[in-house]
Amino acid sequence: MIDTRLLSGRDVSQAVYTALHHQIRSLKSKGITPSLAVILVGDDPSSKVYVKSKSRQFEKMGLRSETILLPEATSEAGLISFIEELNQDSTFHGVLVQLPLPRQIRSEKVIRAIAPKKDVDGFHPENLGLLTTGQSCFIPCTPKGILKILSHFNISTKGQHIVVLGRSNIVGRPISILLSSKNNNGNGTVTLCHSGTSDLKTYTRQADILIVALGVPKMITRSFIKKGAVIVDVGIHRLPNNFEKGYEIVGDVDQQSVEGKASAITPVPGGVGLMTIAMLVENTVEAAEIQSH
Ligand code: GUN
């Protein structure tokens, strides 16, 4: 049995907020308050929770965030013209459309409508193209938060075999590109596994660092991992139980099961999720800084 270290997102996000206070004060002294417009279409319960946490954090930091609620039946064209208005509104530095969107709306079309300089989620193809070619851009918040956790705890990625589970545009795809890029936080050998991978364990058991973004509660158990592996758990699920609260928050990893075999793990809650929000704040402050010149 080894001691499994908890990689708390709480400590790292606090360090990020402390570092941002100075920059925010300096922007405010010039009459600029970093401002984010968040668009939520429909009533997806998890999206509502995420949007509320984002706006709470902005308020805490003395920043402005406005949540715009649009009905489930909103058309794609209607949403796009709304985004175009926000692109023109210089009082907003960032524009974020919460995903997933109702089925009548194609998310690719909507993401393309966001001005790249206001795309604090880093989802626009222009930003993803810059990321892929190693150029300066808005880095998607969850991947950026994962890199920040690893560097904060001095977990080196250079030469490590990093196995990423999940190929979403939000997490799996961009983190696999970043971790294999030639820079300080990268230089790893990356294997990207997904729902089409056969014999997943063959790969996960070889991972020095395992990044799990599958969207399946507690799927990764002890037998999937190598002794001493570092595990980053990106999943957040609300599972019903019989205790007082009536539910528990769990990740894609069965945390109890890997305890004593993994050398380190990001907890759920209190891990990557907190970092996603911190990186959204950071990207919005960066957007305000860029637009102030
Ligand atoms: N849905 C799940 N994660 C995210 C995110 O990081 N940004 C947006 N806009 N929607 C999401």
Short mmCIF file of C-alpha atoms and ligand atoms in Angstrom, two decimals:
data_model
loop_
_atom_site.label_atom_id
_atom_site.label_comp_id
_atom_site.label_asym_id
_atom_site.label_seq_id
_atom_site.Cartn_x
_atom_site.Cartn_y
_atom_site.Cartn_z
CA MET A 1 0.00 0.00 0.00
CA ILE A 2 1.24 3.48 -0.79
CA ASP A 3 0.07 6.81 0.55
CA THR A 4 -2.22 8.38 -2.06
CA ARG A 5 -1.74 12.14 -2.15
CA LEU A 6 -4.84 14.29 -2.70
CA LEU A 7 -4.29 16.97 -5.34
CA SER A 8 -6.72 19.56 -3.98
CA GLY A 9 -8.13 22.01 -6.50
CA ARG A 10 -9.06 24.22 -3.56
CA ASP A 11 -5.46 25.19 -2.76
CA VAL A 12 -4.52 25.68 -6.40
CA SER A 13 -7.59 27.76 -7.26
CA GLN A 14 -6.96 29.95 -4.19
CA ALA A 15 -3.42 30.57 -5.40
CA VAL A 16 -4.85 31.56 -8.82
CA TYR A 17 -7.35 33.98 -7.24
CA THR A 18 -4.69 35.55 -5.05
CA ALA A 19 -2.50 36.13 -8.10
CA LEU A 20 -5.43 37.63 -10.05
CA HIS A 21 -6.43 40.17 -7.36
CA HIS A 22 -3.56 42.47 -8.24
CA GLN A 23 -4.34 42.41 -11.97
CA ILE A 24 -8.05 43.01 -11.32
CA ARG A 25 -7.27 45.98 -9.08
CA SER A 26 -5.07 47.49 -11.76
CA LEU A 27 -7.78 47.07 -14.45
CA LYS A 28 -10.38 48.57 -12.14
CA SER A 29 -8.18 51.60 -11.50
CA LYS A 30 -8.43 52.22 -15.27
CA GLY A 31 -12.22 51.97 -15.05
CA ILE A 32 -12.36 48.43 -16.47
CA THR A 33 -14.28 45.65 -14.69
CA PRO A 34 -13.70 42.30 -16.42
CA SER A 35 -17.19 41.22 -17.55
CA LEU A 36 -18.61 37.95 -18.78
CA ALA A 37 -21.92 37.19 -20.51
CA VAL A 38 -23.13 33.64 -19.88
CA ILE A 39 -25.94 32.30 -22.05
CA LEU A 40 -27.95 29.37 -20.77
CA VAL A 41 -30.52 27.90 -23.15
CA GLY A 42 -33.22 25.68 -21.59
CA ASP A 43 -33.36 24.01 -18.16
CA ASP A 44 -30.64 21.35 -18.04
CA PRO A 45 -30.24 20.88 -14.25
CA SER A 46 -26.44 20.32 -14.25
CA SER A 47 -25.92 23.34 -16.51
CA LYS A 48 -27.91 25.48 -14.07
CA VAL A 49 -25.64 24.37 -11.22
CA TYR A 50 -22.47 25.11 -13.24
CA VAL A 51 -23.71 28.53 -14.32
CA LYS A 52 -24.61 29.44 -10.75
CA SER A 53 -21.13 28.45 -9.47
CA LYS A 54 -19.50 30.53 -12.19
CA SER A 55 -21.51 33.65 -11.41
CA ARG A 56 -20.98 33.22 -7.65
CA GLN A 57 -17.21 33.17 -8.15
CA PHE A 58 -17.29 36.25 -10.39
CA GLU A 59 -19.26 38.10 -7.72
CA LYS A 60 -16.79 37.02 -5.03
CA MET A 61 -13.92 38.44 -7.11
CA GLY A 62 -15.69 41.77 -7.68
CA LEU A 63 -16.15 41.00 -11.38
CA ARG A 64 -19.28 41.34 -13.46
CA SER A 65 -21.07 38.34 -14.89
CA GLU A 66 -24.52 38.40 -16.40
CA THR A 67 -26.47 35.23 -17.02
CA ILE A 68 -28.93 35.38 -19.87
CA LEU A 69 -31.60 32.69 -19.71
CA LEU A 70 -33.16 31.75 -23.05
CA PRO A 71 -36.09 29.37 -23.50
CA GLU A 72 -35.60 25.71 -24.52
CA ALA A 73 -37.34 26.44 -27.85
CA THR A 74 -34.84 29.18 -28.88
CA SER A 75 -33.84 28.82 -32.56
CA GLU A 76 -30.26 28.51 -33.76
CA ALA A 77 -30.58 31.75 -35.77
CA GLY A 78 -32.07 33.54 -32.75
CA LEU A 79 -29.21 32.44 -30.50
CA ILE A 80 -26.59 33.42 -33.10
CA SER A 81 -28.01 36.90 -33.56
CA PHE A 82 -28.01 37.30 -29.77
CA ILE A 83 -24.33 36.34 -29.67
CA GLU A 84 -23.57 38.82 -32.46
CA GLU A 85 -25.06 41.60 -30.34
CA LEU A 86 -22.85 40.59 -27.40
CA ASN A 87 -19.80 40.53 -29.70
CA GLN A 88 -20.49 44.19 -30.46
CA ASP A 89 -21.12 45.15 -26.84
CA SER A 90 -17.77 46.45 -25.59
CA THR A 91 -18.90 46.24 -21.95
CA PHE A 92 -18.57 42.43 -22.17
CA HIS A 93 -15.05 41.02 -22.53
CA GLY A 94 -16.11 37.38 -22.59
CA VAL A 95 -19.06 35.51 -24.09
CA LEU A 96 -19.81 31.94 -22.97
CA VAL A 97 -22.59 29.67 -24.18
CA GLN A 98 -23.21 26.85 -21.70
CA LEU A 99 -23.21 23.41 -23.34
CA PRO A 100 -25.02 21.16 -24.07
CA LEU A 101 -27.58 23.01 -26.19
CA PRO A 102 -31.09 21.82 -27.09
CA ARG A 103 -31.16 19.48 -30.09
CA GLN A 104 -32.48 22.00 -32.64
CA ILE A 105 -29.28 24.04 -32.18
CA ARG A 106 -25.96 22.96 -33.70
CA SER A 107 -23.26 23.82 -31.15
CA GLU A 108 -20.52 24.12 -33.85
CA LYS A 109 -22.47 26.91 -35.56
CA VAL A 110 -23.03 28.70 -32.28
CA ILE A 111 -19.39 28.43 -31.18
CA ARG A 112 -18.25 29.81 -34.54
CA ALA A 113 -20.46 32.87 -34.00
CA ILE A 114 -18.55 33.91 -30.84
CA ALA A 115 -15.85 36.51 -31.55
CA PRO A 116 -12.53 34.66 -31.00
CA LYS A 117 -11.22 37.50 -28.81
CA LYS A 118 -14.24 37.02 -26.48
CA ASP A 119 -14.14 33.21 -26.58
CA VAL A 120 -13.03 32.67 -22.97
CA ASP A 121 -14.00 28.98 -23.22
CA GLY A 122 -11.42 28.54 -26.00
CA PHE A 123 -13.88 26.50 -28.08
CA HIS A 124 -13.79 28.54 -31.33
CA PRO A 125 -11.93 26.76 -34.18
CA GLU A 126 -9.56 29.74 -34.42
CA ASN A 127 -8.50 29.31 -30.79
CA LEU A 128 -8.32 25.50 -31.11
CA GLY A 129 -6.19 25.91 -34.26
CA LEU A 130 -3.81 28.22 -32.41
CA LEU A 131 -3.66 25.77 -29.50
CA THR A 132 -2.88 22.87 -31.86
CA THR A 133 -0.02 24.80 -33.47
CA GLY A 134 1.42 25.94 -30.13
CA GLN A 135 0.47 29.60 -30.43
CA SER A 136 -0.95 32.01 -27.89
CA CYS A 137 -4.73 31.65 -27.49
CA PHE A 138 -7.53 31.14 -24.99
CA ILE A 139 -6.93 27.64 -23.62
CA PRO A 140 -10.14 25.75 -22.71
CA CYS A 141 -10.74 26.05 -18.96
CA THR A 142 -10.73 22.38 -17.87
CA PRO A 143 -7.53 21.42 -19.74
CA LYS A 144 -5.86 24.63 -18.53
CA GLY A 145 -6.91 23.80 -14.97
CA ILE A 146 -5.49 20.28 -15.25
CA LEU A 147 -2.11 21.65 -16.38
CA LYS A 148 -2.17 24.11 -13.48
CA ILE A 149 -2.85 21.35 -10.91
CA LEU A 150 -0.03 19.18 -12.26
CA SER A 151 2.49 22.04 -12.25
CA HIS A 152 1.38 23.29 -8.81
CA PHE A 153 2.13 19.88 -7.29
CA ASN A 154 5.39 19.57 -9.25
CA ILE A 155 4.19 16.58 -11.23
CA SER A 156 6.42 16.52 -14.27
CA THR A 157 4.88 15.43 -17.57
CA LYS A 158 8.11 15.28 -19.58
CA GLY A 159 8.75 11.80 -20.93
CA GLN A 160 5.81 10.38 -18.99
CA HIS A 161 3.26 8.11 -20.59
CA ILE A 162 0.02 10.03 -20.25
CA VAL A 163 -3.17 8.20 -21.10
CA VAL A 164 -6.24 10.36 -21.75
CA LEU A 165 -9.68 8.74 -21.64
CA GLY A 166 -12.25 10.67 -23.69
CA ARG A 167 -11.97 12.67 -26.93
CA SER A 168 -14.41 15.54 -26.35
CA ASN A 169 -13.62 18.96 -27.82
CA ILE A 170 -13.93 20.38 -24.30
CA VAL A 171 -11.46 18.16 -22.44
CA GLY A 172 -9.96 15.01 -23.98
CA ARG A 173 -8.90 16.37 -27.37
CA PRO A 174 -7.33 19.65 -26.19
CA ILE A 175 -5.59 18.17 -23.12
CA SER A 176 -4.03 15.44 -25.28
CA ILE A 177 -2.66 18.11 -27.64
CA LEU A 178 -1.35 20.28 -24.80
CA LEU A 179 0.34 17.41 -22.96
CA SER A 180 2.16 16.24 -26.08
CA SER A 181 3.22 19.76 -27.12
CA LYS A 182 6.82 20.84 -26.84
CA ASN A 183 6.64 23.06 -23.78
CA ASN A 184 7.19 22.93 -20.03
CA ASN A 185 3.78 21.54 -19.21
CA GLY A 186 3.87 19.06 -22.06
CA ASN A 187 6.50 16.85 -23.64
CA GLY A 188 4.63 13.74 -22.60
CA THR A 189 3.92 10.66 -24.68
CA VAL A 190 0.17 10.74 -25.03
CA THR A 191 -2.26 7.94 -25.80
CA LEU A 192 -5.84 9.07 -26.44
CA CYS A 193 -8.45 6.39 -25.72
CA HIS A 194 -12.19 6.70 -26.39
CA SER A 195 -15.40 4.71 -26.69
CA GLY A 196 -14.01 2.95 -29.79
CA THR A 197 -10.91 1.68 -27.95
CA SER A 198 -10.83 -2.07 -27.48
CA ASP A 199 -9.27 -3.46 -24.32
CA LEU A 200 -9.02 -0.17 -22.46
CA LYS A 201 -7.07 -1.72 -19.57
CA THR A 202 -4.12 -2.53 -21.83
CA TYR A 203 -3.58 1.23 -22.10
CA THR A 204 -4.68 2.48 -18.70
CA ARG A 205 -2.35 0.02 -16.94
CA GLN A 206 0.60 1.60 -18.75
CA ALA A 207 -0.23 5.14 -17.68
CA ASP A 208 2.13 7.13 -15.46
CA ILE A 209 -0.53 9.84 -15.53
CA LEU A 210 -4.14 8.92 -16.26
CA ILE A 211 -6.61 11.66 -17.22
CA VAL A 212 -10.18 10.41 -17.00
CA ALA A 213 -12.89 12.35 -18.86
CA LEU A 214 -15.29 9.59 -19.84
CA GLY A 215 -18.56 10.74 -18.30
CA VAL A 216 -19.25 7.38 -16.64
CA PRO A 217 -19.57 7.40 -12.81
CA LYS A 218 -16.91 5.38 -10.90
CA MET A 219 -15.89 3.45 -14.02
CA ILE A 220 -12.16 3.42 -13.31
CA THR A 221 -11.30 1.01 -10.50
CA ARG A 222 -8.10 -0.40 -9.00
CA SER A 223 -7.54 -3.02 -11.71
CA PHE A 224 -7.34 -0.31 -14.42
CA ILE A 225 -4.32 1.46 -12.99
CA LYS A 226 -0.60 0.97 -12.58
CA LYS A 227 0.89 1.12 -9.09
CA GLY A 228 2.07 4.68 -8.39
CA ALA A 229 0.02 6.32 -11.16
CA VAL A 230 -1.16 9.92 -10.88
CA ILE A 231 -4.90 10.15 -11.57
CA VAL A 232 -6.80 13.22 -12.75
CA ASP A 233 -10.55 12.70 -12.42
CA VAL A 234 -12.56 15.09 -14.60
CA GLY A 235 -16.01 13.54 -14.04
CA ILE A 236 -18.69 15.12 -11.85
CA HIS A 237 -21.87 13.11 -11.27
CA ARG A 238 -24.68 13.35 -8.76
CA LEU A 239 -25.59 9.82 -7.62
CA PRO A 240 -28.69 9.22 -5.48
CA ASN A 241 -28.09 7.49 -2.13
CA ASN A 242 -29.94 6.79 1.11
CA PHE A 243 -28.04 9.23 3.32
CA GLU A 244 -29.36 12.53 4.65
CA LYS A 245 -28.56 14.64 1.59
CA GLY A 246 -30.08 12.06 -0.74
CA TYR A 247 -27.17 12.16 -3.19
CA GLU A 248 -23.39 12.11 -3.41
CA ILE A 249 -21.03 13.74 -5.87
CA VAL A 250 -18.71 11.23 -7.53
CA GLY A 251 -16.22 11.25 -10.39
CA ASP A 252 -15.38 8.90 -13.27
CA VAL A 253 -12.94 7.17 -10.90
CA ASP A 254 -13.93 4.97 -7.96
CA GLN A 255 -11.72 6.91 -5.57
CA GLN A 256 -11.92 4.41 -2.70
CA SER A 257 -10.94 1.58 -5.00
CA VAL A 258 -7.72 3.23 -6.24
CA GLU A 259 -6.69 4.47 -2.76
CA GLY A 260 -3.36 2.90 -1.75
CA LYS A 261 -2.40 2.04 -5.35
CA ALA A 262 -2.37 5.47 -7.04
CA SER A 263 0.37 7.85 -5.88
CA ALA A 264 -1.92 10.87 -6.25
CA ILE A 265 -5.47 11.73 -7.27
CA THR A 266 -7.61 14.82 -7.77
CA PRO A 267 -10.65 14.55 -5.44
CA VAL A 268 -14.28 14.89 -6.56
CA PRO A 269 -15.65 17.27 -5.47
CA GLY A 270 -12.84 19.74 -4.78
CA GLY A 271 -10.54 18.87 -7.66
CA VAL A 272 -10.69 19.72 -11.35
CA GLY A 273 -14.15 21.35 -11.14
CA LEU A 274 -12.84 24.20 -8.98
CA MET A 275 -9.99 24.71 -11.43
CA THR A 276 -12.35 25.02 -14.41
CA ILE A 277 -14.03 27.98 -12.73
CA ALA A 278 -10.71 29.55 -11.71
CA MET A 279 -9.48 29.31 -15.30
CA LEU A 280 -12.67 30.93 -16.58
CA VAL A 281 -12.02 33.86 -14.26
CA GLU A 282 -8.38 33.97 -15.44
CA ASN A 283 -9.37 33.87 -19.13
CA THR A 284 -11.95 36.63 -18.62
CA VAL A 285 -9.40 38.86 -16.89
CA GLU A 286 -7.00 38.13 -19.77
CA ALA A 287 -9.72 39.04 -22.31
CA ALA A 288 -10.34 42.35 -20.50
CA GLU A 289 -6.59 43.04 -20.45
CA ILE A 290 -6.24 42.38 -24.20
CA GLN A 291 -9.30 44.46 -25.06
CA SER A 292 -8.08 47.36 -22.91
CA HIS A 293 -5.13 48.03 -25.25
N1 GUN B 1 -20.39 22.29 -20.41
C1 GUN B 1 -19.57 21.47 -19.71
N2 GUN B 1 -18.37 22.06 -19.51
C2 GUN B 1 -18.44 23.28 -20.10
C3 GUN B 1 -17.51 24.36 -20.23
O1 GUN B 1 -16.37 24.32 -19.78
N3 GUN B 1 -17.97 25.44 -20.91
C4 GUN B 1 -19.22 25.51 -21.44
N4 GUN B 1 -19.56 26.60 -22.10
N5 GUN B 1 -20.09 24.53 -21.33
C5 GUN B 1 -19.70 23.42 -20.67
#
